[in-house]
PDB file of C-alpha atoms and ligand atoms in Angstrom:
ATOM      1  CA  MET S 199     -33.526   9.563   8.526  1.00  0.00           C
ATOM      2  CA  PRO S 200     -31.428  12.425   9.929  1.00  0.00           C
ATOM      3  CA  VAL S 201     -28.839  13.789   7.579  1.00  0.00           C
ATOM      4  CA  THR S 202     -25.370  13.197   8.974  1.00  0.00           C
ATOM      5  CA  GLU S 203     -22.444  15.179   7.631  1.00  0.00           C
ATOM      6  CA  ASN S 204     -19.880  12.890   6.044  1.00  0.00           C
ATOM      7  CA  PRO S 205     -16.356  13.707   7.238  1.00  0.00           C
ATOM      8  CA  LEU S 206     -14.952  11.736   4.259  1.00  0.00           C
ATOM      9  CA  GLU S 207     -16.732  13.835   1.662  1.00  0.00           C
ATOM     10  CA  ALA S 208     -13.370  14.791   0.061  1.00  0.00           C
ATOM     11  CA  TYR S 209     -12.416  11.167  -0.490  1.00  0.00           C
ATOM     12  CA  ASN S 210     -13.627   8.588  -3.020  1.00  0.00           C
ATOM     13  CA  LEU S 211     -16.110   5.934  -1.949  1.00  0.00           C
ATOM     14  CA  THR S 212     -14.608   2.781  -3.497  1.00  0.00           C
ATOM     15  CA  SER S 213     -16.891   0.169  -2.015  1.00  0.00           C
ATOM     16  CA  SER S 214     -19.863  -0.066   0.329  1.00  0.00           C
ATOM     17  CA  PHE S 215     -21.028  -3.273   1.989  1.00  0.00           C
ATOM     18  CA  GLU S 216     -24.404  -3.720   3.576  1.00  0.00           C
ATOM     19  CA  ALA S 217     -24.903  -6.319   6.291  1.00  0.00           C
ATOM     20  CA  ASN S 218     -26.166  -6.663   9.871  1.00  0.00           C
ATOM     21  CA  GLY S 219     -28.228  -3.475   9.589  1.00  0.00           C
ATOM     22  CA  HIS S 220     -25.041  -1.506   8.862  1.00  0.00           C
ATOM     23  CA  MET S 221     -23.439   0.030   5.836  1.00  0.00           C
ATOM     24  CA  LEU S 222     -19.627  -0.207   5.793  1.00  0.00           C
ATOM     25  CA  GLU S 223     -18.099   2.396   3.545  1.00  0.00           C
ATOM     26  CA  LEU S 224     -14.565   2.102   2.220  1.00  0.00           C
ATOM     27  CA  TYR S 225     -12.938   5.355   1.069  1.00  0.00           C
ATOM     28  CA  SER S 226      -9.630   6.128  -0.653  1.00  0.00           C
ATOM     29  CA  GLU S 227      -7.752   9.204  -1.823  1.00  0.00           C
ATOM     30  CA  LYS S 228      -7.559   7.431  -5.136  1.00  0.00           C
ATOM     31  CA  GLU S 229     -10.649   6.912  -7.275  1.00  0.00           C
ATOM     32  CA  VAL S 230     -10.394   3.129  -7.210  1.00  0.00           C
ATOM     33  CA  LEU S 231      -8.414   0.454  -5.391  1.00  0.00           C
ATOM     34  CA  THR S 232      -5.191  -0.302  -7.219  1.00  0.00           C
ATOM     35  CA  THR S 233      -2.198  -2.571  -6.979  1.00  0.00           C
ATOM     36  CA  GLY S 234       0.392  -1.173  -4.564  1.00  0.00           C
ATOM     37  CA  TYR S 235      -0.155   0.889  -1.440  1.00  0.00           C
ATOM     38  CA  ASN S 236      -3.730   2.007  -0.745  1.00  0.00           C
ATOM     39  CA  GLU S 237      -4.403   4.351   2.175  1.00  0.00           C
ATOM     40  CA  LEU S 238      -7.996   3.582   3.161  1.00  0.00           C
ATOM     41  CA  TYR S 239     -10.694   4.978   5.416  1.00  0.00           C
ATOM     42  CA  LEU S 240     -13.728   3.158   6.812  1.00  0.00           C
ATOM     43  CA  GLN S 241     -17.021   4.237   8.274  1.00  0.00           C
ATOM     44  CA  ILE S 242     -19.860   2.170   9.747  1.00  0.00           C
ATOM     45  CA  LYS S 243     -23.305   3.675   9.343  1.00  0.00           C
ATOM     46  CA  ASP S 244     -26.196   2.391  11.415  1.00  0.00           C
ATOM     47  CA  LEU S 245     -28.946   2.069   8.814  1.00  0.00           C
ATOM     48  CA  SER S 246     -31.731   2.424  11.379  1.00  0.00           C
ATOM     49  CA  THR S 247     -30.548   5.813  12.653  1.00  0.00           C
ATOM     50  CA  GLY S 248     -28.332   7.087   9.798  1.00  0.00           C
ATOM     51  CA  GLU S 249     -25.610   7.778  12.369  1.00  0.00           C
ATOM     52  CA  TYR S 250     -21.948   6.853  11.956  1.00  0.00           C
ATOM     53  CA  ILE S 251     -20.698   4.570  14.717  1.00  0.00           C
ATOM     54  CA  PRO S 252     -17.748   5.819  16.814  1.00  0.00           C
ATOM     55  CA  ASN S 253     -14.939   3.874  18.489  1.00  0.00           C
ATOM     56  CA  ALA S 254     -15.598   0.466  17.000  1.00  0.00           C
ATOM     57  CA  THR S 255     -12.834  -2.142  16.793  1.00  0.00           C
ATOM     58  CA  ILE S 256     -12.251  -3.287  13.204  1.00  0.00           C
ATOM     59  CA  THR S 257      -9.961  -5.903  11.715  1.00  0.00           C
ATOM     60  CA  TRP S 258      -9.678  -6.867   8.077  1.00  0.00           C
ATOM     61  CA  ASN S 259      -8.282  -9.608   5.927  1.00  0.00           C
ATOM     62  CA  PRO S 260      -8.129  -9.243   2.129  1.00  0.00           C
ATOM     63  CA  VAL S 261      -7.917 -12.572   0.305  1.00  0.00           C
ATOM     64  CA  MET S 262      -7.316 -13.083  -3.399  1.00  0.00           C
ATOM     65  CA  HIS S 263      -9.035 -16.115  -4.807  1.00  0.00           C
ATOM     66  CA  MET S 264      -6.895 -17.301  -7.728  1.00  0.00           C
ATOM     67  CA  THR S 265      -7.642 -20.252  -9.963  1.00  0.00           C
ATOM     68  CA  GLU S 266      -4.979 -22.421  -8.322  1.00  0.00           C
ATOM     69  CA  MET S 267      -4.788 -20.972  -4.828  1.00  0.00           C
ATOM     70  CA  SER S 268      -5.712 -18.189  -2.427  1.00  0.00           C
ATOM     71  CA  HIS S 269      -3.453 -15.659  -0.762  1.00  0.00           C
ATOM     72  CA  SER S 270      -3.634 -12.498   1.316  1.00  0.00           C
ATOM     73  CA  CYS S 271      -1.461  -9.376   1.157  1.00  0.00           C
ATOM     74  CA  PRO S 272       0.300  -6.929   3.507  1.00  0.00           C
ATOM     75  CA  LYS S 273      -1.992  -4.738   5.561  1.00  0.00           C
ATOM     76  CA  SER S 274      -1.917  -2.480   8.558  1.00  0.00           C
ATOM     77  CA  GLU S 275      -4.076  -2.618  11.609  1.00  0.00           C
ATOM     78  CA  ILE S 276      -7.095  -0.339  11.547  1.00  0.00           C
ATOM     79  CA  SER S 277      -7.103   2.571  13.992  1.00  0.00           C
ATOM     80  CA  VAL S 278      -9.732   5.112  15.053  1.00  0.00           C
ATOM     81  CA  THR S 279      -8.881   8.633  13.847  1.00  0.00           C
ATOM     82  CA  GLU S 280      -9.514  11.847  15.759  1.00  0.00           C
ATOM     83  CA  GLU S 281     -12.875  11.975  13.996  1.00  0.00           C
ATOM     84  CA  LYS S 282     -13.922   8.926  16.128  1.00  0.00           C
ATOM     85  CA  THR S 283     -16.330   7.656  13.469  1.00  0.00           C
ATOM     86  CA  VAL S 284     -13.567   7.426  10.865  1.00  0.00           C
ATOM     87  CA  TYR S 285     -11.184   4.465  10.830  1.00  0.00           C
ATOM     88  CA  LYS S 286      -7.918   4.322   8.949  1.00  0.00           C
ATOM     89  CA  GLY S 287      -5.411   1.759   7.657  1.00  0.00           C
ATOM     90  CA  PHE S 288      -3.601   0.622   4.534  1.00  0.00           C
ATOM     91  CA  ILE S 289      -3.541  -2.424   2.277  1.00  0.00           C
ATOM     92  CA  VAL S 290      -0.820  -3.307  -0.253  1.00  0.00           C
ATOM     93  CA  PHE S 291      -2.353  -5.305  -3.094  1.00  0.00           C
ATOM     94  CA  GLN S 292       0.267  -7.242  -5.090  1.00  0.00           C
ATOM     95  CA  MET S 293      -2.031  -8.162  -7.943  1.00  0.00           C
ATOM     96  CA  ALA S 294      -5.058  -6.806  -9.768  1.00  0.00           C
ATOM     97  CA  SER S 295      -8.405  -8.572 -10.070  1.00  0.00           C
ATOM     98  CA  ASN S 296      -9.137 -10.202 -13.444  1.00  0.00           C
ATOM     99  CA  THR S 297     -12.084 -12.041 -14.991  1.00  0.00           C
ATOM    100  CA  ASP S 298     -11.266 -15.386 -13.302  1.00  0.00           C
ATOM    101  CA  GLU S 299      -9.525 -14.208 -10.130  1.00  0.00           C
ATOM    102  CA  TYR S 300     -10.954 -11.858  -7.518  1.00  0.00           C
ATOM    103  CA  TRP S 301     -10.220 -10.191  -4.187  1.00  0.00           C
ATOM    104  CA  GLU S 302     -12.487 -10.549  -1.196  1.00  0.00           C
ATOM    105  CA  LEU S 303     -12.371  -8.224   1.797  1.00  0.00           C
ATOM    106  CA  ASN S 304     -13.278  -9.867   5.097  1.00  0.00           C
ATOM    107  CA  LEU S 305     -14.129  -7.427   7.876  1.00  0.00           C
ATOM    108  CA  GLU S 306     -14.805  -8.082  11.525  1.00  0.00           C
ATOM    109  CA  TYR S 307     -16.064  -5.169  13.613  1.00  0.00           C
ATOM    110  CA  SER S 308     -17.210  -4.817  17.194  1.00  0.00           C
ATOM    111  CA  PHE S 309     -19.064  -2.183  19.190  1.00  0.00           C
ATOM    112  CA  GLY S 310     -21.606  -2.223  22.000  1.00  0.00           C
ATOM    113  CA  GLY S 311     -20.465  -5.665  23.030  1.00  0.00           C
ATOM    114  CA  THR S 312     -21.312  -7.360  19.739  1.00  0.00           C
ATOM    115  CA  THR S 313     -19.026  -8.598  16.961  1.00  0.00           C
ATOM    116  CA  TYR S 314     -20.140  -8.638  13.366  1.00  0.00           C
ATOM    117  CA  THR S 315     -18.527  -9.975  10.203  1.00  0.00           C
ATOM    118  CA  ILE S 316     -18.923  -9.219   6.557  1.00  0.00           C
ATOM    119  CA  SER S 317     -17.206 -10.424   3.374  1.00  0.00           C
ATOM    120  CA  GLU S 318     -17.501  -8.741   0.022  1.00  0.00           C
ATOM    121  CA  THR S 319     -15.753  -8.875  -3.340  1.00  0.00           C
ATOM    122  CA  ILE S 320     -13.694  -5.816  -4.101  1.00  0.00           C
ATOM    123  CA  GLU S 321     -12.203  -4.746  -7.416  1.00  0.00           C
ATOM    124  CA  VAL S 322      -8.457  -4.128  -7.497  1.00  0.00           C
ATOM    125  CA  ASN S 323      -7.288  -2.319 -10.610  1.00  0.00           C
ATOM    126  CA  ALA S 324      -3.912  -2.096 -12.285  1.00  0.00           C
ATOM    127  CA  PRO S 325      -2.625   1.473 -11.942  1.00  0.00           C
ATOM    128  CA  ALA S 326      -4.015   3.716 -14.686  1.00  0.00           C
ATOM    129  CA  ASP S 327      -0.571   5.050 -15.586  1.00  0.00           C
ATOM    130  CA  GLY S 328       1.014   1.563 -15.636  1.00  0.00           C
ATOM    131  CA  LYS S 329       3.863   2.695 -13.333  1.00  0.00           C
ATOM    132  CA  LYS S 330       5.432   0.205 -10.958  1.00  0.00           C
ATOM    133  CA  THR S 331       4.988   1.038  -7.273  1.00  0.00           C
ATOM    134  CA  VAL S 332       5.092  -2.434  -5.766  1.00  0.00           C
ATOM    135  CA  ASN S 333       7.643  -5.237  -6.049  1.00  0.00           C
ATOM    136  CA  VAL S 334       7.071  -8.851  -5.011  1.00  0.00           C
ATOM    137  CA  PHE S 335      10.310 -10.836  -5.099  1.00  0.00           C
ATOM    138  CA  MET S 336      12.440 -13.622  -3.661  1.00  0.00           C
ATOM    139  CA  GLY S 337      15.484 -12.352  -1.793  1.00  0.00           C
ATOM    140  CA  ALA S 338      18.961 -13.925  -1.860  1.00  0.00           C
ATOM    141  CA  ASP S 339      17.974 -15.240   1.623  1.00  0.00           C
ATOM    142  CA  ASP S 340      15.170 -17.369   0.029  1.00  0.00           C
ATOM    143  CA  THR S 341      12.570 -15.133   1.651  1.00  0.00           C
ATOM    144  CA  ARG S 342       9.717 -13.630  -0.298  1.00  0.00           C
ATOM    145  CA  TYR S 343       9.251  -9.876   0.161  1.00  0.00           C
ATOM    146  CA  VAL S 344       6.755  -7.189  -0.771  1.00  0.00           C
ATOM    147  CA  LEU S 345       8.118  -3.672  -1.133  1.00  0.00           C
ATOM    148  CA  ALA S 346       5.674  -0.841  -1.870  1.00  0.00           C
ATOM    149  CA  MET S 347       6.171   2.887  -2.430  1.00  0.00           C
ATOM    150  CA  MET S 348       3.873   5.115  -0.406  1.00  0.00           C
ATOM    151  CA  PRO S 349       1.937   7.883  -2.240  1.00  0.00           C
ATOM    152  CA  LEU S 350       4.148  10.744  -3.354  1.00  0.00           C
ATOM    153  CA  ALA S 351       3.282  14.076  -4.990  1.00  0.00           C
ATOM    154  CA  PRO S 352       6.509  14.466  -6.958  1.00  0.00           C
ATOM    155  CA  GLU S 353       8.123  17.890  -7.424  1.00  0.00           C
ATOM    156  CA  VAL S 354      11.319  19.148  -9.027  1.00  0.00           C
ATOM    157  CA  ALA S 355      12.960  19.269  -5.611  1.00  0.00           C
ATOM    158  CA  ILE S 356      14.147  16.931  -2.907  1.00  0.00           C
ATOM    159  CA  ASN S 357      11.066  14.792  -2.083  1.00  0.00           C
ATOM    160  CA  ASN S 358      10.387  12.740   1.018  1.00  0.00           C
ATOM    161  CA  LEU S 359      10.132   9.140  -0.164  1.00  0.00           C
ATOM    162  CA  SER S 360       8.513   6.473   2.025  1.00  0.00           C
ATOM    163  CA  ALA S 361       7.983   2.778   1.477  1.00  0.00           C
ATOM    164  CA  VAL S 362       6.774  -0.277   3.352  1.00  0.00           C
ATOM    165  CA  LEU S 363       8.626  -3.590   3.416  1.00  0.00           C
ATOM    166  CA  PHE S 364       6.942  -6.854   4.364  1.00  0.00           C
ATOM    167  CA  LYS S 365       8.146 -10.437   4.551  1.00  0.00           C
ATOM    168  CA  MET S 366       5.794 -13.157   3.407  1.00  0.00           C
ATOM    169  CA  GLU S 367       5.565 -15.610   6.300  1.00  0.00           C
ATOM    170  CA  SER S 368       2.940 -17.678   4.460  1.00  0.00           C
ATOM    171  CA  MET S 369       0.255 -17.213   1.816  1.00  0.00           C
ATOM    172  CA  MET S 370      -1.944 -15.564   4.423  1.00  0.00           C
ATOM    173  CA  SER S 371       0.547 -13.842   6.744  1.00  0.00           C
ATOM    174  CA  PHE S 372       2.912 -10.930   6.164  1.00  0.00           C
ATOM    175  CA  SER S 373       5.112  -9.163   8.738  1.00  0.00           C
ATOM    176  CA  ILE S 374       6.930  -5.837   8.735  1.00  0.00           C
ATOM    177  CA  VAL S 375      10.703  -6.109   8.195  1.00  0.00           C
ATOM    178  CA  GLU S 376      12.677  -3.816  10.512  1.00  0.00           C
ATOM    179  CA  ASP S 377      16.116  -2.223  10.176  1.00  0.00           C
ATOM    180  CA  TYR S 378      16.979  -3.132   6.595  1.00  0.00           C
ATOM    181  CA  THR S 379      18.196  -0.471   4.135  1.00  0.00           C
ATOM    182  CA  ILE S 380      16.804   0.368   0.717  1.00  0.00           C
ATOM    183  CA  THR S 381      19.307   2.178  -1.465  1.00  0.00           C
ATOM    184  CA  ILE S 382      17.929   4.494  -4.133  1.00  0.00           C
ATOM    185  CA  ASP S 383      19.391   5.564  -7.458  1.00  0.00           C
ATOM    186  CA  PRO S 384      16.915   7.584  -9.521  1.00  0.00           C
ATOM    187  CA  ARG S 385      17.679   7.716 -13.253  1.00  0.00           C
ATOM    188  CA  MET S 386      16.135   9.123 -16.446  1.00  0.00           C
ATOM    189  CA  PRO S 387      16.502   6.328 -18.989  1.00  0.00           C
ATOM    190  CA  GLY S 388      15.318   8.636 -21.792  1.00  0.00           C
ATOM    191  CA  MET S 389      18.117  11.116 -21.109  1.00  0.00           C
ATOM    192  CA  GLY S 390      21.369   9.161 -21.029  1.00  0.00           C
ATOM    193  CA  ASN S 391      20.312   7.533 -17.767  1.00  0.00           C
ATOM    194  CA  HIS S 392      21.390  10.566 -15.786  1.00  0.00           C
ATOM    195  CA  SER S 393      20.906  10.611 -12.017  1.00  0.00           C
ATOM    196  CA  SER S 394      20.291  13.393  -9.495  1.00  0.00           C
ATOM    197  CA  PRO S 395      22.219  14.710  -6.494  1.00  0.00           C
ATOM    198  CA  ASN S 396      21.466  14.606  -2.760  1.00  0.00           C
ATOM    199  CA  ASN S 397      19.398  11.425  -2.612  1.00  0.00           C
ATOM    200  CA  GLU S 398      19.245   9.629   0.725  1.00  0.00           C
ATOM    201  CA  ASP S 399      18.731   5.879   1.103  1.00  0.00           C
ATOM    202  CA  LEU S 400      15.626   4.691   2.847  1.00  0.00           C
ATOM    203  CA  THR S 401      16.039   3.614   6.475  1.00  0.00           C
ATOM    204  CA  TYR S 402      13.624   2.118   8.916  1.00  0.00           C
ATOM    205  CA  ASP S 403      11.621   4.437  11.142  1.00  0.00           C
ATOM    206  CA  ALA S 404      10.475   2.451  14.179  1.00  0.00           C
ATOM    207  CA  ALA S 405       7.890   5.098  15.103  1.00  0.00           C
ATOM    208  CA  THR S 406       5.883   4.579  11.897  1.00  0.00           C
ATOM    209  CA  GLY S 407       7.091   1.181  10.710  1.00  0.00           C
ATOM    210  CA  ASN S 408       7.929   2.790   7.341  1.00  0.00           C
ATOM    211  CA  TYR S 409      11.179   3.254   5.438  1.00  0.00           C
ATOM    212  CA  THR S 410      11.950   6.886   4.703  1.00  0.00           C
ATOM    213  CA  GLY S 411      14.559   8.730   2.659  1.00  0.00           C
ATOM    214  CA  LYS S 412      15.108  11.596   0.191  1.00  0.00           C
ATOM    215  CA  LEU S 413      14.397  11.389  -3.539  1.00  0.00           C
ATOM    216  CA  SER S 414      15.775  14.160  -5.693  1.00  0.00           C
ATOM    217  CA  PHE S 415      14.258  15.154  -9.022  1.00  0.00           C
ATOM    218  CA  THR S 416      16.085  17.698 -11.148  1.00  0.00           C
ATOM    219  CA  MET S 417      13.386  17.869 -13.845  1.00  0.00           C
ATOM    220  CA  THR S 418       9.971  16.510 -14.800  1.00  0.00           C
ATOM    221  CA  GLY S 419       9.626  13.399 -16.950  1.00  0.00           C
ATOM    222  CA  TYR S 420       9.964   9.637 -16.528  1.00  0.00           C
ATOM    223  CA  TRP S 421      12.204   8.522 -13.663  1.00  0.00           C
ATOM    224  CA  LYS S 422      13.139   4.945 -12.753  1.00  0.00           C
ATOM    225  CA  ILE S 423      14.014   4.698  -9.057  1.00  0.00           C
ATOM    226  CA  ASN S 424      16.544   1.881  -8.996  1.00  0.00           C
ATOM    227  CA  LEU S 425      16.618   0.112  -5.635  1.00  0.00           C
ATOM    228  CA  MET S 426      18.687  -2.402  -3.709  1.00  0.00           C
ATOM    229  CA  LEU S 427      17.499  -4.128  -0.554  1.00  0.00           C
ATOM    230  CA  LEU S 428      20.166  -4.682   2.129  1.00  0.00           C
ATOM    231  CA  ASN S 429      19.718  -6.661   5.306  1.00  0.00           C
ATOM    232  CA  THR S 430      21.086  -5.677   8.713  1.00  0.00           C
ATOM    233  CA  ASN S 431      24.517  -7.083   7.726  1.00  0.00           C
ATOM    234  CA  ASP S 432      24.516  -4.905   4.598  1.00  0.00           C
ATOM    235  CA  GLU S 433      24.207  -8.002   2.400  1.00  0.00           C
ATOM    236  CA  ILE S 434      22.319  -7.325  -0.864  1.00  0.00           C
ATOM    237  CA  LEU S 435      19.120  -9.374  -0.938  1.00  0.00           C
ATOM    238  CA  LYS S 436      17.785  -7.982  -4.189  1.00  0.00           C
ATOM    239  CA  GLY S 437      18.736  -5.444  -6.850  1.00  0.00           C
ATOM    240  CA  GLU S 438      21.947  -4.388  -8.660  1.00  0.00           C
ATOM    241  CA  SER S 439      24.008  -1.232  -8.922  1.00  0.00           C
ATOM    242  CA  VAL S 440      23.511   0.946 -11.946  1.00  0.00           C
ATOM    243  CA  THR S 441      26.740   1.121 -13.973  1.00  0.00           C
ATOM    244  CA  GLU S 442      27.881   1.825 -17.538  1.00  0.00           C
ATOM    245  CA  GLU S 443      27.177  -1.826 -18.368  1.00  0.00           C
ATOM    246  CA  ASN S 444      24.062  -2.228 -16.266  1.00  0.00           C
ATOM    247  CA  GLU S 445      21.352   0.309 -17.050  1.00  0.00           C
ATOM    248  CA  SER S 446      18.887  -0.574 -14.286  1.00  0.00           C
ATOM    249  CA  SER S 447      18.216  -2.633 -11.214  1.00  0.00           C
ATOM    250  CA  SER S 448      15.766  -5.586 -11.143  1.00  0.00           C
ATOM    251  CA  LEU S 449      14.192  -3.827  -8.151  1.00  0.00           C
ATOM    252  CA  TYR S 450      12.650  -0.455  -8.896  1.00  0.00           C
ATOM    253  CA  PHE S 451       9.794   2.013  -8.658  1.00  0.00           C
ATOM    254  CA  GLU S 452       8.623   4.277 -11.476  1.00  0.00           C
ATOM    255  CA  ILE S 453       7.401   7.876 -11.349  1.00  0.00           C
ATOM    256  CA  GLU S 454       6.395  10.112 -14.252  1.00  0.00           C
ATOM    257  CA  PHE S 455       5.298  13.686 -13.676  1.00  0.00           C
TER     258      PHE S 455
HETATM  259 CU1   CU Y  27      -3.050 -13.313  -6.623  1.00  0.00          CU
END
């Protein structure tokens, strides 16, 4: 078998699925799949030639099989990268796998005029540091939302903060919410709940489908990023202001560095 250079060498292979004479490889920047936002890369290797297959069309559907019911989670479409044999997308897992309940990844991929399918169990872990990066909640508008922080390499500086916001249309269907606002109020609960200057609330970026803003850290340590979700009429759907009497919002992300 010819040796093909792997363009994803720098990433972590989290799962590989063999079917239809192909090996589908799922890669992440993280070592394992975790709850929250996972940026993922896929490759399809033809096992008869050892070559990676370019320009395939791939769709995916993660489903969690729980004891009482099944549900999916927010996910992007999968696009071909400049590498042609590397495909990219993201999945926001709301829950971790456990001994009785598991996630299954259903993949459908097409090339050369044929469509193939494969389903495999995947392991979704709770984050190793225990920090909250995804919120699943019911808004004041009786709509269920999923809000996830995108990966951030925090620095004592003004950081670019991005998040994705999805509405739960049904157990199996999630759609991007446009044009809402996510206010941010970072605090250090261990240090008199002090804040930081020059933060900017997250607003919707139609070009990427993400919410982006500025998150200011004045020192290292544990920060709670208190959030409020506002709809297009500036009505608060979830979260509370931080005041003398109210130490934190019910909607938040956590970062420690
Ligand atoms: Cu679940």
